[in-house]
């Protein structure tokens, strides 16, 4: 059964499309919502994301063997993010974690919880760990950096440079939103994510993506640890320095009415719309200060200063991952 957040009943709420179906795209004024988040005000309903927990005395040492991140000595309350890779080093899951001293909490993309839980269950072996899907009990809500909204004294909070991910008991979601508002939709949240050059599983990734292509080595991969699935590929590509593709930030022509959709082809502007495809737009957004912007994944050999076409929209590059 499809999910529908209770916050969709707030005035002005317009439902988002996949992959964010179930929460609000906006509440009537996209730029006002973005500006409020930039000022440290309001919240974003991410209650469609899936929540898992890991308990048991071996939880951190066990997760350390499975994840790209160093978590065996993760201090209580310190946020981190990590990936699970295939044997070939391709990205399969992205996890956003925090440990509260007795339980490791994580959230992941909508629709990915069951597969992630299944993988974790298959790797338990003799370790003293228990995994559980807690999506039915807890909802994720984002509070921007600078927010003074008060959370429940027992609630788990994941503090990052961008703001706080709060694991709110679902029974308290509406009352918390009422005191922490005004609510902003996921379009505002995504615009700030794009402006911050932050990749997202399922948007910037496909079945071939490796962490080096998206700049995830800096935030989600610990290069001094090994013993996780796909680590050989991570080390090899890092040492050679030649990932096949790279993430770029695009400033789109603001005179265009439409912005390119996810999957729109990227070409050299000099070659026109009939030129050879060199990449794809992964996420595009309208930013309250920067105007229309996008993330795209392009072939490594695309000149870093070359003007591009994103779909049929002229675009200027800004380097995220070095060619």
mmCIF file of N, CA and C in Angstrom, residues 196-301:
data_model
loop_
_atom_site.group_PDB
_atom_site.id
_atom_site.type_symbol
_atom_site.label_atom_id
_atom_site.label_comp_id
_atom_site.label_asym_id
_atom_site.label_seq_id
_atom_site.Cartn_x
_atom_site.Cartn_y
_atom_site.Cartn_z
ATOM 1 N N UNK A 196 24.475 22.100 -2.632
ATOM 2 C CA UNK A 196 25.539 21.612 -1.774
ATOM 3 C C UNK A 196 26.371 20.500 -2.377
ATOM 4 N N UNK A 197 26.065 20.130 -3.643
ATOM 5 C CA UNK A 197 26.832 19.105 -4.386
ATOM 6 C C UNK A 197 26.757 17.737 -3.721
ATOM 7 N N UNK A 198 25.623 17.418 -3.094
ATOM 8 C CA UNK A 198 25.520 16.166 -2.355
ATOM 9 C C UNK A 198 24.761 15.124 -3.182
ATOM 10 N N UNK A 199 25.397 13.988 -3.481
ATOM 11 C CA UNK A 199 24.730 12.957 -4.293
ATOM 12 C C UNK A 199 23.660 12.214 -3.505
ATOM 13 N N UNK A 200 22.761 11.583 -4.253
ATOM 14 C CA UNK A 200 21.680 10.807 -3.647
ATOM 15 C C UNK A 200 21.532 9.492 -4.403
ATOM 16 N N UNK A 201 21.388 8.426 -3.643
ATOM 17 C CA UNK A 201 21.186 7.114 -4.245
ATOM 18 C C UNK A 201 19.920 7.114 -5.092
ATOM 19 N N UNK A 202 20.009 6.568 -6.306
ATOM 20 C CA UNK A 202 18.859 6.483 -7.186
ATOM 21 C C UNK A 202 18.665 7.709 -8.058
ATOM 22 N N UNK A 203 19.307 8.815 -7.704
ATOM 23 C CA UNK A 203 19.279 10.009 -8.548
ATOM 24 C C UNK A 203 20.615 10.156 -9.263
ATOM 25 N N UNK A 204 21.682 10.244 -8.488
ATOM 26 C CA UNK A 204 23.010 10.359 -9.093
ATOM 27 C C UNK A 204 23.625 8.993 -9.397
ATOM 28 N N UNK A 205 23.009 7.918 -8.961
ATOM 29 C CA UNK A 205 23.572 6.587 -9.172
ATOM 30 C C UNK A 205 22.781 5.787 -10.191
ATOM 31 N N UNK A 206 23.470 4.843 -10.816
ATOM 32 C CA UNK A 206 22.827 3.792 -11.593
ATOM 33 C C UNK A 206 23.503 2.481 -11.222
ATOM 34 N N UNK A 207 23.251 1.423 -11.988
ATOM 35 C CA UNK A 207 23.776 0.107 -11.615
ATOM 36 C C UNK A 207 25.284 -0.006 -11.782
ATOM 37 N N UNK A 208 25.933 1.008 -12.380
ATOM 38 C CA UNK A 208 27.384 0.947 -12.611
ATOM 39 C C UNK A 208 28.170 1.896 -11.708
ATOM 40 N N UNK A 209 27.512 2.702 -10.908
ATOM 41 C CA UNK A 209 28.186 3.780 -10.197
ATOM 42 C C UNK A 209 29.131 3.261 -9.125
ATOM 43 N N UNK A 210 30.333 3.835 -9.085
ATOM 44 C CA UNK A 210 31.281 3.583 -8.003
ATOM 45 C C UNK A 210 31.455 4.880 -7.209
ATOM 46 N N UNK A 211 31.872 4.791 -5.945
ATOM 47 C CA UNK A 211 31.883 5.980 -5.080
ATOM 48 C C UNK A 211 32.738 7.128 -5.596
ATOM 49 N N UNK A 212 33.839 6.816 -6.276
ATOM 50 C CA UNK A 212 34.771 7.847 -6.740
ATOM 51 C C UNK A 212 34.108 8.830 -7.707
ATOM 52 N N UNK A 213 33.118 8.371 -8.454
ATOM 53 C CA UNK A 213 32.498 9.199 -9.484
ATOM 54 C C UNK A 213 31.675 10.340 -8.907
ATOM 55 N N UNK A 214 31.222 10.185 -7.653
ATOM 56 C CA UNK A 214 30.276 11.140 -7.077
ATOM 57 C C UNK A 214 30.858 11.964 -5.944
ATOM 58 N N UNK A 215 32.138 11.783 -5.642
ATOM 59 C CA UNK A 215 32.714 12.495 -4.511
ATOM 60 C C UNK A 215 32.357 11.894 -3.174
ATOM 61 N N UNK A 216 31.845 10.663 -3.169
ATOM 62 C CA UNK A 216 31.468 10.010 -1.916
ATOM 63 C C UNK A 216 32.684 9.492 -1.147
ATOM 64 N N UNK A 217 33.872 9.519 -1.741
ATOM 65 C CA UNK A 217 35.058 9.118 -0.994
ATOM 66 C C UNK A 217 35.266 10.026 0.216
ATOM 67 N N UNK A 218 34.905 11.298 0.076
ATOM 68 C CA UNK A 218 35.149 12.262 1.144
ATOM 69 C C UNK A 218 34.213 12.071 2.336
ATOM 70 N N UNK A 219 32.984 11.643 2.103
ATOM 71 C CA UNK A 219 31.999 11.624 3.185
ATOM 72 C C UNK A 219 31.541 10.238 3.609
ATOM 73 N N UNK A 220 31.653 9.247 2.734
ATOM 74 C CA UNK A 220 31.041 7.949 3.028
ATOM 75 C C UNK A 220 32.000 6.779 2.938
ATOM 76 N N UNK A 221 33.257 7.027 2.594
ATOM 77 C CA UNK A 221 34.230 5.945 2.430
ATOM 78 C C UNK A 221 35.464 6.268 3.255
ATOM 79 N N UNK A 222 35.926 5.289 4.030
ATOM 80 C CA UNK A 222 37.158 5.439 4.800
ATOM 81 C C UNK A 222 38.243 4.658 4.076
ATOM 82 N N UNK A 223 39.207 5.379 3.512
ATOM 83 C CA UNK A 223 40.189 4.748 2.635
ATOM 84 C C UNK A 223 41.239 3.938 3.384
ATOM 85 N N UNK A 224 41.307 4.088 4.707
ATOM 86 C CA UNK A 224 42.321 3.359 5.468
ATOM 87 C C UNK A 224 41.793 2.051 6.040
ATOM 88 N N UNK A 225 40.568 1.696 5.739
ATOM 89 C CA UNK A 225 40.036 0.426 6.226
ATOM 90 C C UNK A 225 39.747 -0.498 5.059
ATOM 91 N N UNK A 226 39.766 -1.772 5.320
ATOM 92 C CA UNK A 226 39.469 -2.752 4.287
ATOM 93 C C UNK A 226 38.428 -3.738 4.777
ATOM 94 N N UNK A 227 38.449 -4.902 4.219
ATOM 95 C CA UNK A 227 37.629 -6.028 4.684
ATOM 96 C C UNK A 227 36.138 -5.835 4.467
ATOM 97 N N UNK A 228 35.725 -5.010 3.516
ATOM 98 C CA UNK A 228 34.314 -4.932 3.175
ATOM 99 C C UNK A 228 34.163 -5.278 1.701
ATOM 100 N N UNK A 229 32.989 -5.719 1.355
ATOM 101 C CA UNK A 229 32.723 -6.120 -0.017
ATOM 102 C C UNK A 229 32.938 -4.937 -0.964
ATOM 103 N N UNK A 230 33.703 -5.161 -2.025
ATOM 104 C CA UNK A 230 33.971 -4.130 -3.006
ATOM 105 C C UNK A 230 35.188 -3.270 -2.706
ATOM 106 N N UNK A 231 35.871 -3.535 -1.586
ATOM 107 C CA UNK A 231 36.996 -2.697 -1.184
ATOM 108 C C UNK A 231 38.140 -2.730 -2.194
ATOM 109 N N UNK A 232 38.319 -3.861 -2.872
ATOM 110 C CA UNK A 232 39.419 -3.963 -3.845
ATOM 111 C C UNK A 232 39.244 -2.947 -4.982
ATOM 112 N N UNK A 233 38.000 -2.805 -5.443
ATOM 113 C CA UNK A 233 37.734 -1.826 -6.501
ATOM 114 C C UNK A 233 37.968 -0.409 -6.006
ATOM 115 N N UNK A 234 37.516 -0.113 -4.789
ATOM 116 C CA UNK A 234 37.720 1.220 -4.231
ATOM 117 C C UNK A 234 39.204 1.555 -4.185
ATOM 118 N N UNK A 235 40.021 0.630 -3.675
ATOM 119 C CA UNK A 235 41.456 0.884 -3.561
ATOM 120 C C UNK A 235 42.109 1.014 -4.933
ATOM 121 N N UNK A 236 41.740 0.140 -5.853
ATOM 122 C CA UNK A 236 42.360 0.160 -7.183
ATOM 123 C C UNK A 236 42.074 1.465 -7.914
ATOM 124 N N UNK A 237 40.817 1.872 -7.943
ATOM 125 C CA UNK A 237 40.470 3.089 -8.668
ATOM 126 C C UNK A 237 41.047 4.315 -7.970
ATOM 127 N N UNK A 238 41.062 4.305 -6.637
ATOM 128 C CA UNK A 238 41.645 5.434 -5.919
ATOM 129 C C UNK A 238 43.134 5.570 -6.231
ATOM 130 N N UNK A 239 43.842 4.461 -6.266
ATOM 131 C CA UNK A 239 45.281 4.506 -6.514
ATOM 132 C C UNK A 239 45.592 4.888 -7.957
ATOM 133 N N UNK A 240 44.765 4.441 -8.893
ATOM 134 C CA UNK A 240 44.982 4.791 -10.291
ATOM 135 C C UNK A 240 44.463 6.190 -10.613
ATOM 136 N N UNK A 241 43.442 6.616 -9.859
ATOM 137 C CA UNK A 241 42.904 7.960 -10.040
ATOM 138 C C UNK A 241 42.111 8.151 -11.305
ATOM 139 N N UNK A 242 41.465 7.098 -11.809
ATOM 140 C CA UNK A 242 40.777 7.230 -13.085
ATOM 141 C C UNK A 242 39.374 6.611 -13.060
ATOM 142 N N UNK A 243 38.443 7.184 -12.291
ATOM 143 C CA UNK A 243 37.060 6.723 -12.405
ATOM 144 C C UNK A 243 36.521 7.060 -13.788
ATOM 145 N N UNK A 244 35.660 6.234 -14.344
ATOM 146 C CA UNK A 244 35.210 6.465 -15.727
ATOM 147 C C UNK A 244 34.295 7.661 -15.909
ATOM 148 N N UNK A 245 33.635 8.113 -14.837
ATOM 149 C CA UNK A 245 32.711 9.243 -14.934
ATOM 150 C C UNK A 245 32.942 10.179 -13.755
ATOM 151 N N UNK A 246 32.322 11.357 -13.813
ATOM 152 C CA UNK A 246 32.483 12.302 -12.717
ATOM 153 C C UNK A 246 31.213 13.142 -12.563
ATOM 154 N N UNK A 247 30.943 13.507 -11.329
ATOM 155 C CA UNK A 247 29.803 14.356 -11.003
ATOM 156 C C UNK A 247 30.171 15.813 -11.237
ATOM 157 N N UNK A 248 29.267 16.549 -11.893
ATOM 158 C CA UNK A 248 29.470 17.979 -12.117
ATOM 159 C C UNK A 248 28.227 18.743 -11.660
ATOM 160 N N UNK A 249 28.454 19.999 -11.322
ATOM 161 C CA UNK A 249 27.368 20.917 -10.984
ATOM 162 C C UNK A 249 27.132 21.818 -12.185
ATOM 163 N N UNK A 250 25.878 22.035 -12.523
ATOM 164 C CA UNK A 250 25.536 22.816 -13.702
ATOM 165 C C UNK A 250 24.735 24.061 -13.324
ATOM 166 N N UNK A 251 25.165 25.196 -13.858
ATOM 167 C CA UNK A 251 24.354 26.410 -13.832
ATOM 168 C C UNK A 251 23.582 26.444 -15.148
ATOM 169 N N UNK A 252 22.275 26.316 -15.063
ATOM 170 C CA UNK A 252 21.437 26.228 -16.252
ATOM 171 C C UNK A 252 21.005 27.610 -16.726
ATOM 172 N N UNK A 253 20.773 27.710 -18.010
ATOM 173 C CA UNK A 253 20.294 28.954 -18.609
ATOM 174 C C UNK A 253 18.950 29.325 -17.987
ATOM 175 N N UNK A 254 18.933 30.478 -17.331
ATOM 176 C CA UNK A 254 17.724 30.888 -16.623
ATOM 177 C C UNK A 254 16.605 31.377 -17.513
ATOM 178 N N UNK A 255 16.860 31.546 -18.805
ATOM 179 C CA UNK A 255 15.803 32.011 -19.696
ATOM 180 C C UNK A 255 14.876 30.884 -20.146
ATOM 181 N N UNK A 256 15.272 29.654 -19.865
ATOM 182 C CA UNK A 256 14.443 28.512 -20.250
ATOM 183 C C UNK A 256 13.278 28.350 -19.275
ATOM 184 N N UNK A 257 12.113 28.041 -19.808
ATOM 185 C CA UNK A 257 10.925 27.861 -18.955
ATOM 186 C C UNK A 257 11.017 26.551 -18.189
ATOM 187 N N UNK A 258 11.459 25.498 -18.860
ATOM 188 C CA UNK A 258 11.544 24.177 -18.240
ATOM 189 C C UNK A 258 12.987 23.894 -17.839
ATOM 190 N N UNK A 259 13.126 23.047 -16.831
ATOM 191 C CA UNK A 259 14.446 22.554 -16.470
ATOM 192 C C UNK A 259 14.524 21.092 -16.883
ATOM 193 N N UNK A 260 15.724 20.605 -17.225
ATOM 194 C CA UNK A 260 15.840 19.233 -17.746
ATOM 195 C C UNK A 260 15.449 18.191 -16.703
ATOM 196 N N UNK A 261 14.845 17.124 -17.175
ATOM 197 C CA UNK A 261 14.404 16.056 -16.291
ATOM 198 C C UNK A 261 15.546 15.099 -15.970
ATOM 199 N N UNK A 262 15.340 14.314 -14.935
ATOM 200 C CA UNK A 262 16.277 13.249 -14.590
ATOM 201 C C UNK A 262 16.473 12.332 -15.796
ATOM 202 N N UNK A 263 17.738 12.113 -16.174
ATOM 203 C CA UNK A 263 18.045 11.264 -17.328
ATOM 204 C C UNK A 263 18.206 11.997 -18.632
ATOM 205 N N UNK A 264 17.980 13.326 -18.650
ATOM 206 C CA UNK A 264 18.154 14.086 -19.886
ATOM 207 C C UNK A 264 19.608 14.004 -20.337
ATOM 208 N N UNK A 265 19.862 13.888 -21.638
ATOM 209 C CA UNK A 265 21.237 13.739 -22.124
ATOM 210 C C UNK A 265 22.051 15.011 -21.949
ATOM 211 N N UNK A 266 23.338 14.829 -21.719
ATOM 212 C CA UNK A 266 24.279 15.941 -21.646
ATOM 213 C C UNK A 266 25.233 15.827 -22.825
ATOM 214 N N UNK A 267 25.398 16.944 -23.548
ATOM 215 C CA UNK A 267 26.274 16.985 -24.725
ATOM 216 C C UNK A 267 27.121 18.254 -24.669
ATOM 217 N N UNK A 268 28.164 18.289 -25.475
ATOM 218 C CA UNK A 268 28.909 19.528 -25.646
ATOM 219 C C UNK A 268 28.032 20.537 -26.373
ATOM 220 N N UNK A 269 28.001 21.777 -25.870
ATOM 221 C CA UNK A 269 27.187 22.803 -26.505
ATOM 222 C C UNK A 269 27.625 23.043 -27.945
ATOM 223 N N UNK A 270 28.916 22.903 -28.210
ATOM 224 C CA UNK A 270 29.423 23.140 -29.561
ATOM 225 C C UNK A 270 28.895 22.132 -30.565
ATOM 226 N N UNK A 271 28.474 20.945 -30.064
ATOM 227 C CA UNK A 271 27.978 19.901 -30.963
ATOM 228 C C UNK A 271 26.473 19.977 -31.177
ATOM 229 N N UNK A 272 25.775 20.795 -30.379
ATOM 230 C CA UNK A 272 24.334 20.923 -30.540
ATOM 231 C C UNK A 272 23.585 19.698 -30.034
ATOM 232 N N UNK A 273 22.278 19.711 -30.212
ATOM 233 C CA UNK A 273 21.426 18.643 -29.688
ATOM 234 C C UNK A 273 21.578 17.331 -30.450
ATOM 235 N N UNK A 274 22.250 17.359 -31.583
ATOM 236 C CA UNK A 274 22.497 16.125 -32.336
ATOM 237 C C UNK A 274 23.871 15.534 -32.035
ATOM 238 N N UNK A 275 24.613 16.164 -31.123
ATOM 239 C CA UNK A 275 25.951 15.692 -30.788
ATOM 240 C C UNK A 275 25.920 14.411 -29.974
ATOM 241 N N UNK A 276 27.110 13.866 -29.766
ATOM 242 C CA UNK A 276 27.239 12.609 -29.016
ATOM 243 C C UNK A 276 26.914 12.842 -27.545
ATOM 244 N N UNK A 277 26.129 11.922 -26.970
ATOM 245 C CA UNK A 277 25.783 12.031 -25.560
ATOM 246 C C UNK A 277 26.996 11.694 -24.708
ATOM 247 N N UNK A 278 27.294 12.574 -23.733
ATOM 248 C CA UNK A 278 28.468 12.416 -22.880
ATOM 249 C C UNK A 278 28.114 12.251 -21.410
ATOM 250 N N UNK A 279 26.836 12.205 -21.126
ATOM 251 C CA UNK A 279 26.415 12.048 -19.744
ATOM 252 C C UNK A 279 24.926 12.248 -19.606
ATOM 253 N N UNK A 280 24.468 12.329 -18.357
ATOM 254 C CA UNK A 280 23.038 12.518 -18.090
ATOM 255 C C UNK A 280 22.847 13.493 -16.943
ATOM 256 N N UNK A 281 21.753 14.237 -17.013
ATOM 257 C CA UNK A 281 21.314 15.034 -15.872
ATOM 258 C C UNK A 281 20.743 14.080 -14.828
ATOM 259 N N UNK A 282 21.142 14.266 -13.571
ATOM 260 C CA UNK A 282 20.665 13.374 -12.512
ATOM 261 C C UNK A 282 19.609 14.036 -11.628
ATOM 262 N N UNK A 283 19.819 15.296 -11.272
ATOM 263 C CA UNK A 283 18.829 16.062 -10.508
ATOM 264 C C UNK A 283 18.895 17.513 -10.956
ATOM 265 N N UNK A 284 17.756 18.097 -11.237
ATOM 266 C CA UNK A 284 17.714 19.532 -11.520
ATOM 267 C C UNK A 284 16.749 20.192 -10.540
ATOM 268 N N UNK A 285 16.973 21.484 -10.300
ATOM 269 C CA UNK A 285 16.182 22.181 -9.293
ATOM 270 C C UNK A 285 16.181 23.670 -9.582
ATOM 271 N N UNK A 286 15.231 24.363 -8.956
ATOM 272 C CA UNK A 286 15.191 25.828 -9.016
ATOM 273 C C UNK A 286 15.589 26.351 -7.633
ATOM 274 N N UNK A 287 16.696 27.079 -7.607
ATOM 275 C CA UNK A 287 17.245 27.579 -6.349
ATOM 276 C C UNK A 287 16.891 29.052 -6.174
ATOM 277 N N UNK A 288 16.606 29.443 -4.946
ATOM 278 C CA UNK A 288 16.109 30.803 -4.709
ATOM 279 C C UNK A 288 17.167 31.865 -4.954
ATOM 280 N N UNK A 289 18.458 31.527 -4.945
ATOM 281 C CA UNK A 289 19.512 32.494 -5.232
ATOM 282 C C UNK A 289 20.262 32.180 -6.522
ATOM 283 N N UNK A 290 20.533 30.904 -6.764
ATOM 284 C CA UNK A 290 21.355 30.494 -7.901
ATOM 285 C C UNK A 290 20.560 30.345 -9.188
ATOM 286 N N UNK A 291 19.229 30.330 -9.087
ATOM 287 C CA UNK A 291 18.418 30.091 -10.274
ATOM 288 C C UNK A 291 18.347 28.614 -10.595
ATOM 289 N N UNK A 292 18.098 28.239 -11.847
ATOM 290 C CA UNK A 292 18.021 26.821 -12.207
ATOM 291 C C UNK A 292 19.407 26.177 -12.179
ATOM 292 N N UNK A 293 19.506 25.054 -11.493
ATOM 293 C CA UNK A 293 20.775 24.358 -11.304
ATOM 294 C C UNK A 293 20.543 22.865 -11.470
ATOM 295 N N UNK A 294 21.622 22.118 -11.585
ATOM 296 C CA UNK A 294 21.490 20.666 -11.742
ATOM 297 C C UNK A 294 22.778 19.975 -11.342
ATOM 298 N N UNK A 295 22.655 18.703 -11.054
ATOM 299 C CA UNK A 295 23.785 17.788 -10.985
ATOM 300 C C UNK A 295 23.719 16.897 -12.212
ATOM 301 N N UNK A 296 24.883 16.517 -12.706
ATOM 302 C CA UNK A 296 24.950 15.620 -13.852
ATOM 303 C C UNK A 296 26.173 14.726 -13.698
ATOM 304 N N UNK A 297 26.105 13.553 -14.296
ATOM 305 C CA UNK A 297 27.245 12.644 -14.350
ATOM 306 C C UNK A 297 27.698 12.566 -15.791
ATOM 307 N N UNK A 298 28.968 12.907 -16.029
ATOM 308 C CA UNK A 298 29.503 12.955 -17.390
ATOM 309 C C UNK A 298 30.755 12.085 -17.482
ATOM 310 N N UNK A 299 31.143 11.762 -18.684
ATOM 311 C CA UNK A 299 32.364 10.998 -18.908
ATOM 312 C C UNK A 299 33.573 11.773 -18.386
ATOM 313 N N UNK A 300 34.558 11.032 -17.897
ATOM 314 C CA UNK A 300 35.730 11.662 -17.308
ATOM 315 C C UNK A 300 36.421 12.622 -18.269
ATOM 316 N N UNK A 301 36.436 12.300 -19.551
ATOM 317 C CA UNK A 301 37.187 13.082 -20.514
ATOM 318 C C UNK A 301 36.529 14.368 -20.967
#
